N, CA and C of each residue as an Amber inpcrd file, in Angstrom:
protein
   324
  28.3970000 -18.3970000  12.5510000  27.3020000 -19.0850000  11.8960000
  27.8340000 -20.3890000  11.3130000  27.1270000 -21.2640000  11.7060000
  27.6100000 -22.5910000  11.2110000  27.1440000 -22.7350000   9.7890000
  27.5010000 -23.7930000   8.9810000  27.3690000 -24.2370000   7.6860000
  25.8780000 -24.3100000   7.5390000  25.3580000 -25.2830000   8.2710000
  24.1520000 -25.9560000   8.1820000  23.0420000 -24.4600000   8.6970000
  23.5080000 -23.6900000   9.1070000  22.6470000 -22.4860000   9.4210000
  22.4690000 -21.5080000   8.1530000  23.6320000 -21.7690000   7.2960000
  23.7870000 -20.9310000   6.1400000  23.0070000 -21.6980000   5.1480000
  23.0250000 -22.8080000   5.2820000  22.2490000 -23.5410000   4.1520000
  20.6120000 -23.2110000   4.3430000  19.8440000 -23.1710000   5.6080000
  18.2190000 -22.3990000   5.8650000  18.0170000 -21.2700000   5.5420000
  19.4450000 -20.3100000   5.0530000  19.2220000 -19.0020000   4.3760000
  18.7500000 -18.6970000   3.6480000  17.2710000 -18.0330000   3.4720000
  16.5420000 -17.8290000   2.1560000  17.3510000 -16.7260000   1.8010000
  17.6330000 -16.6180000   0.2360000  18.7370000 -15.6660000  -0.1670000
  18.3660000 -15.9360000  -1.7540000  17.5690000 -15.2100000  -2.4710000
  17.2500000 -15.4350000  -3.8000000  18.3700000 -14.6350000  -4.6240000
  18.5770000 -15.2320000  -5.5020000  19.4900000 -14.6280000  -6.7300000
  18.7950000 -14.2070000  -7.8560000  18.8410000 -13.2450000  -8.3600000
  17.6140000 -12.5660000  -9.1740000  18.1210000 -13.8060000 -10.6680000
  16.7060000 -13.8900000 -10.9820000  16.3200000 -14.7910000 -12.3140000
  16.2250000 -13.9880000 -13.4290000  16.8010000 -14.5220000 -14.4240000
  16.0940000 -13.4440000 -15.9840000  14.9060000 -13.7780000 -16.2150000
  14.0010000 -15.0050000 -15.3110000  12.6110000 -15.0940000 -15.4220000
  12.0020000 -14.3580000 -15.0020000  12.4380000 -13.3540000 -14.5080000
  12.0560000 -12.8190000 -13.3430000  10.9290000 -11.5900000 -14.0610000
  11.8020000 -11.1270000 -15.4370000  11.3940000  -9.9760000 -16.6110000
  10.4200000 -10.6990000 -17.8090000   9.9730000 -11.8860000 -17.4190000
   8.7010000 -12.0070000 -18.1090000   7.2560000 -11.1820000 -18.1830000
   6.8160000 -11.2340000 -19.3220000   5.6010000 -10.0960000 -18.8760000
   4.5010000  -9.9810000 -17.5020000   4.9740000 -11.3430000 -17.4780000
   3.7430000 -12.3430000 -16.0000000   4.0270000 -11.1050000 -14.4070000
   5.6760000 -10.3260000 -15.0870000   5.6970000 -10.2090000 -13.9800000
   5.9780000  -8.2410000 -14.0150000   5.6560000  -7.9560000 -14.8900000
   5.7860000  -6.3430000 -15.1570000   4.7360000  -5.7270000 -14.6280000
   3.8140000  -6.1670000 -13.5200000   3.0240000  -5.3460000 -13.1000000
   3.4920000  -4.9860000 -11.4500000   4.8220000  -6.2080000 -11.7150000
   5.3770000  -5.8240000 -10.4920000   6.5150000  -5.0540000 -10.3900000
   7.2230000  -5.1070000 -11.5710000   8.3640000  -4.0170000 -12.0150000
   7.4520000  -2.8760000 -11.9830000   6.0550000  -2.2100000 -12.7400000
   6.0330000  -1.3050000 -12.1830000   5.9460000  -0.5090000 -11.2850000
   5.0870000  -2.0010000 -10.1810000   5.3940000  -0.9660000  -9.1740000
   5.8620000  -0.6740000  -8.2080000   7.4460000  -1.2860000  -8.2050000
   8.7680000  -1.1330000  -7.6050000   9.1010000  -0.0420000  -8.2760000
   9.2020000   0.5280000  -9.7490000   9.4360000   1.7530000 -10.4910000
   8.4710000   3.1170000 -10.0590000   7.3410000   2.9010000  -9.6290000
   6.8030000   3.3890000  -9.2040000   6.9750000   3.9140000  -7.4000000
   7.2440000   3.1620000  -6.8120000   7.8550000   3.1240000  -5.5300000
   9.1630000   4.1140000  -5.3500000  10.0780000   3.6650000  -6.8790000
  11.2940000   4.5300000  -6.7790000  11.1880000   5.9470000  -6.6780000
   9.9820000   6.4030000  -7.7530000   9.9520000   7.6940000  -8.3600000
   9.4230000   8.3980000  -7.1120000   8.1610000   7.6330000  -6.2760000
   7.5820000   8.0110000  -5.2840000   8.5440000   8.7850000  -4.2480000
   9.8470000   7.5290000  -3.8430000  10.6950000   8.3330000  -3.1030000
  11.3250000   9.4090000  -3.2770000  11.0810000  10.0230000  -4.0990000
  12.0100000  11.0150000  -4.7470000  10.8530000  12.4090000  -4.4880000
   9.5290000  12.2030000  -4.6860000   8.8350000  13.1400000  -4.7710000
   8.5070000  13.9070000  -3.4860000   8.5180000  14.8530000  -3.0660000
   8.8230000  15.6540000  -1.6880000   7.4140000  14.9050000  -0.9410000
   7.1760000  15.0500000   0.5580000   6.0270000  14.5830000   0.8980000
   4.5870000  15.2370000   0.6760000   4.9130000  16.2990000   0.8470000
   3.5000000  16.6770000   0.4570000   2.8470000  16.7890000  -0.8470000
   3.4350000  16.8140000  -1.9210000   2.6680000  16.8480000  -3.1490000
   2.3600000  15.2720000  -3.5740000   3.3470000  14.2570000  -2.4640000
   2.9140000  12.9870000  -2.4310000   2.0370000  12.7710000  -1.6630000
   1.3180000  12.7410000  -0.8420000   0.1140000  12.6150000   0.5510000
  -1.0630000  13.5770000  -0.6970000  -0.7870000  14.5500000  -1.3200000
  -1.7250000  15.0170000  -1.8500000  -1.7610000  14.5020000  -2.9130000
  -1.3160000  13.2740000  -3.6450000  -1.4450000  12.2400000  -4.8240000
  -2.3630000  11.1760000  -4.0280000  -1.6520000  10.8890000  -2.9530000
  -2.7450000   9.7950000  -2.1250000  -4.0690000  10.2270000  -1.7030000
  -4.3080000  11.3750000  -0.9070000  -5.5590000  12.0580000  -1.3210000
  -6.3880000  12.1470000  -2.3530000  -5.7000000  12.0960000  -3.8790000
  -6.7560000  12.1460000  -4.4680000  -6.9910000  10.6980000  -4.9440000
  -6.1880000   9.9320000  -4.6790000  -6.2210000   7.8800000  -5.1430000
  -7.2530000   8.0480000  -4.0830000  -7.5410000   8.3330000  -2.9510000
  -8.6280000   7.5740000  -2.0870000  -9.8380000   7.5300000  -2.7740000
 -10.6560000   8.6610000  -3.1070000 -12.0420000   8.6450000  -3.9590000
 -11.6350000   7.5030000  -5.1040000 -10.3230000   7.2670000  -6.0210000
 -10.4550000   5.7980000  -6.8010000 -10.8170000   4.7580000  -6.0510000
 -10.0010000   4.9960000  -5.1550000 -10.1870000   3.6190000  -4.4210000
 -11.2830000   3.1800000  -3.9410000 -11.5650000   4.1990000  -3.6940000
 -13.1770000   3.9590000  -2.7570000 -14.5160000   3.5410000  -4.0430000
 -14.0030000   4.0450000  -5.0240000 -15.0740000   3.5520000  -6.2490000
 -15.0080000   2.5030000  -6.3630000 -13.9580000   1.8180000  -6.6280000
 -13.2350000   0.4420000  -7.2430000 -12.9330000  -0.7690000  -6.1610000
 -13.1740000   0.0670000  -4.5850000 -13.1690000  -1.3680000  -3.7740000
 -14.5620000  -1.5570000  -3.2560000 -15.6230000  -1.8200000  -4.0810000
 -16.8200000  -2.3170000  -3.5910000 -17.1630000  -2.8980000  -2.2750000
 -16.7660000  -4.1870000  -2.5380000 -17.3440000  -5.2440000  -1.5710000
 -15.9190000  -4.9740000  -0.2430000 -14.7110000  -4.8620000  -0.4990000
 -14.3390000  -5.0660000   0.5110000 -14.8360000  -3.6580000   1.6350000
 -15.3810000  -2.4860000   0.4340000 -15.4100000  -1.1470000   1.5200000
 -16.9250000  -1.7690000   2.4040000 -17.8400000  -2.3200000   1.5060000
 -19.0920000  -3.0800000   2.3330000 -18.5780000  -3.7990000   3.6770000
 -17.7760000  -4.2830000   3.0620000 -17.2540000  -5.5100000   4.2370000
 -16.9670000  -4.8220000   5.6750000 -16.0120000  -3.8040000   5.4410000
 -15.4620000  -2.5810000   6.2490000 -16.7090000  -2.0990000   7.2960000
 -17.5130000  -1.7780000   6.1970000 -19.2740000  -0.5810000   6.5850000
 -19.6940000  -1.7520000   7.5750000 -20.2020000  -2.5560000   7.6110000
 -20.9330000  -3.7280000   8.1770000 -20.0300000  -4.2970000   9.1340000
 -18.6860000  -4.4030000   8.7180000 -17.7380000  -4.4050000  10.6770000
 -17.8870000  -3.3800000  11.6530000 -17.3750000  -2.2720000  10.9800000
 -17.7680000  -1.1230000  11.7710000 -19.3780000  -0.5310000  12.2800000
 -20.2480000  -1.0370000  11.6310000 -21.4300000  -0.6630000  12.3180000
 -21.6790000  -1.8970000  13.5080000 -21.5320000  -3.1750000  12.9650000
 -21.5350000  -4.3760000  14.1000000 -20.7550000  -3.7300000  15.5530000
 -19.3620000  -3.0710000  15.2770000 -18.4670000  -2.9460000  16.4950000
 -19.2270000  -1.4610000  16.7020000 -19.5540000  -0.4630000  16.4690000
 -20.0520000   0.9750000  16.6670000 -21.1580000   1.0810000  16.0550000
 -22.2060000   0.6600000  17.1190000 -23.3980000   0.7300000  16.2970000
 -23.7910000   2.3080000  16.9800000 -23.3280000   2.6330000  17.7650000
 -23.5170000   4.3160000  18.2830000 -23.1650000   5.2230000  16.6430000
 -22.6620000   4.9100000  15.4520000 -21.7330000   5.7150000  14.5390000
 -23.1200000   5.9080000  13.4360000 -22.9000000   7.0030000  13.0360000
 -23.9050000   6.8480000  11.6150000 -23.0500000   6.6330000  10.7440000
 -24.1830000   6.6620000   9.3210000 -23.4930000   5.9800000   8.5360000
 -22.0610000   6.9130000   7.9330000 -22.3270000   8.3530000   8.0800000
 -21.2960000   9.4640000   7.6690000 -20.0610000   9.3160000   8.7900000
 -20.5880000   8.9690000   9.3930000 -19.2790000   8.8450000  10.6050000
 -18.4990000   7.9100000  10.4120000 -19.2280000   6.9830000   9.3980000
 -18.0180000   5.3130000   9.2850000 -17.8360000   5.7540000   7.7750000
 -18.4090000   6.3870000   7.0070000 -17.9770000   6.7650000   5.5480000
 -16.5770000   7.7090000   5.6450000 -16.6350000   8.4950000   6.7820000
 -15.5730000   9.3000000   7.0420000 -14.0630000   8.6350000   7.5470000
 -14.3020000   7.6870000   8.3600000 -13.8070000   6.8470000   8.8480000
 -12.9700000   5.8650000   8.3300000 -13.7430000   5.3410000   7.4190000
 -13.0420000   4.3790000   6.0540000 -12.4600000   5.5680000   5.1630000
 -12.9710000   6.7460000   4.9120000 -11.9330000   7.4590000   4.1000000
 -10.6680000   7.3630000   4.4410000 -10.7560000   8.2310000   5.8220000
  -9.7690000   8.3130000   6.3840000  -8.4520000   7.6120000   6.1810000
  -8.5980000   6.0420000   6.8010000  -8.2330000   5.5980000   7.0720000
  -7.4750000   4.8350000   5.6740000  -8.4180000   4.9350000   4.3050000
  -8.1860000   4.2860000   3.3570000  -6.9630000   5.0970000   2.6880000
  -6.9890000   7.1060000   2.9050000  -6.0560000   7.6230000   2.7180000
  -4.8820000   7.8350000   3.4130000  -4.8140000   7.3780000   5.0790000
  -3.5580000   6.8700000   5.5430000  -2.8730000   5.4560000   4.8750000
  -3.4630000   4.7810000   4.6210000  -2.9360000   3.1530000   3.8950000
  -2.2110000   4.1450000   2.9650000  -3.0140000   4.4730000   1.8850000
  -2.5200000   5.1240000   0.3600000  -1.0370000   5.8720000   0.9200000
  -1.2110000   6.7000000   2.1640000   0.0000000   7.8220000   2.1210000
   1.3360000   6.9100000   2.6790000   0.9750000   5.8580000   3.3980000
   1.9810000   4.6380000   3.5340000   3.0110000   3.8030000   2.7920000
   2.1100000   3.6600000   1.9060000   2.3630000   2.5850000   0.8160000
   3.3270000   3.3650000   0.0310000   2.4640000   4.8520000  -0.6230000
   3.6020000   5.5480000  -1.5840000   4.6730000   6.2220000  -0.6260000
   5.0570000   6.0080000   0.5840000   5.9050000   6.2640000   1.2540000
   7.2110000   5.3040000   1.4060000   6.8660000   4.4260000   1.2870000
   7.4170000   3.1100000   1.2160000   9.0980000   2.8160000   0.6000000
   8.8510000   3.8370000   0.2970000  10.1810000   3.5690000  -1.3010000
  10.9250000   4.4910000  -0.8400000  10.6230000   5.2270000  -0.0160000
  11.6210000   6.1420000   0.9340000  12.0160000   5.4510000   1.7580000
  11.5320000   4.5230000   2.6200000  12.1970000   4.0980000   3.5230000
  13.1340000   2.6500000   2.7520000  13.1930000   2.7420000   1.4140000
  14.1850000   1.5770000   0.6950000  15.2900000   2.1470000   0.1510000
  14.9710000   3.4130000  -0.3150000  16.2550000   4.3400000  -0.8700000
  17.0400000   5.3660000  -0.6110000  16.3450000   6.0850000   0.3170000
  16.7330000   7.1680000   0.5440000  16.8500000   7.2700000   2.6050000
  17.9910000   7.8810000   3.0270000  18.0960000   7.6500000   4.3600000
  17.0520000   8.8350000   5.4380000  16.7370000   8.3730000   6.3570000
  15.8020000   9.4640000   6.5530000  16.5130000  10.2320000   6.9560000
């Protein structure tokens, strides 16, 4: 590797700015991520199971957004068939995400 190749290296050095309050919602949930990895899978997938019904309360417009793609692309679907659908799918994201921190700490 040449010099000038090392110099385009994005390579951050952690900041003590870094622990401002601006930014503790992201420490938690890298702390959160940690603990996640640690917790066996299934009593984790069954934490994400029950975040989906939050989620699904609390993401209004984007779950609309979702309902109204999916009926445009499957207009054959009722509406329980795309409610099921976006569950679904909203509790694979969830079982992903808190999975995540396993694949940073721990070897599979």
């Amino acid at each position: 590797m040449t010099v000038r190749d090392k110099k385009h290296l994005y390579n951050p050095k952690f900041q003590f700015s870094w622990l401002a309050p601006k930014y503790w919602g992201n420490w938690l949930g890298v702390l959160m991520l940690l603990i996640f990895a640690f917790v066996p899978v299934r009593p984790r997938d069954a934490f994400a199971r029950s975040l989906t019904g939050l989620v699904l309360k609390y993401s209004k417009k984007p779950r609309r957004i979702v309902d109204i793609n999916l009926s445009q692309c499957f207009p054959e679907m009722t509406a329980e068939e795309r409610i099921k659908l976006i569950r679904s799918n909203i509790e694979i994201f969830l079982q992903t995400v808190l999975g995540q921190g396993e694949l940073l700490v721990r070897s599979p």
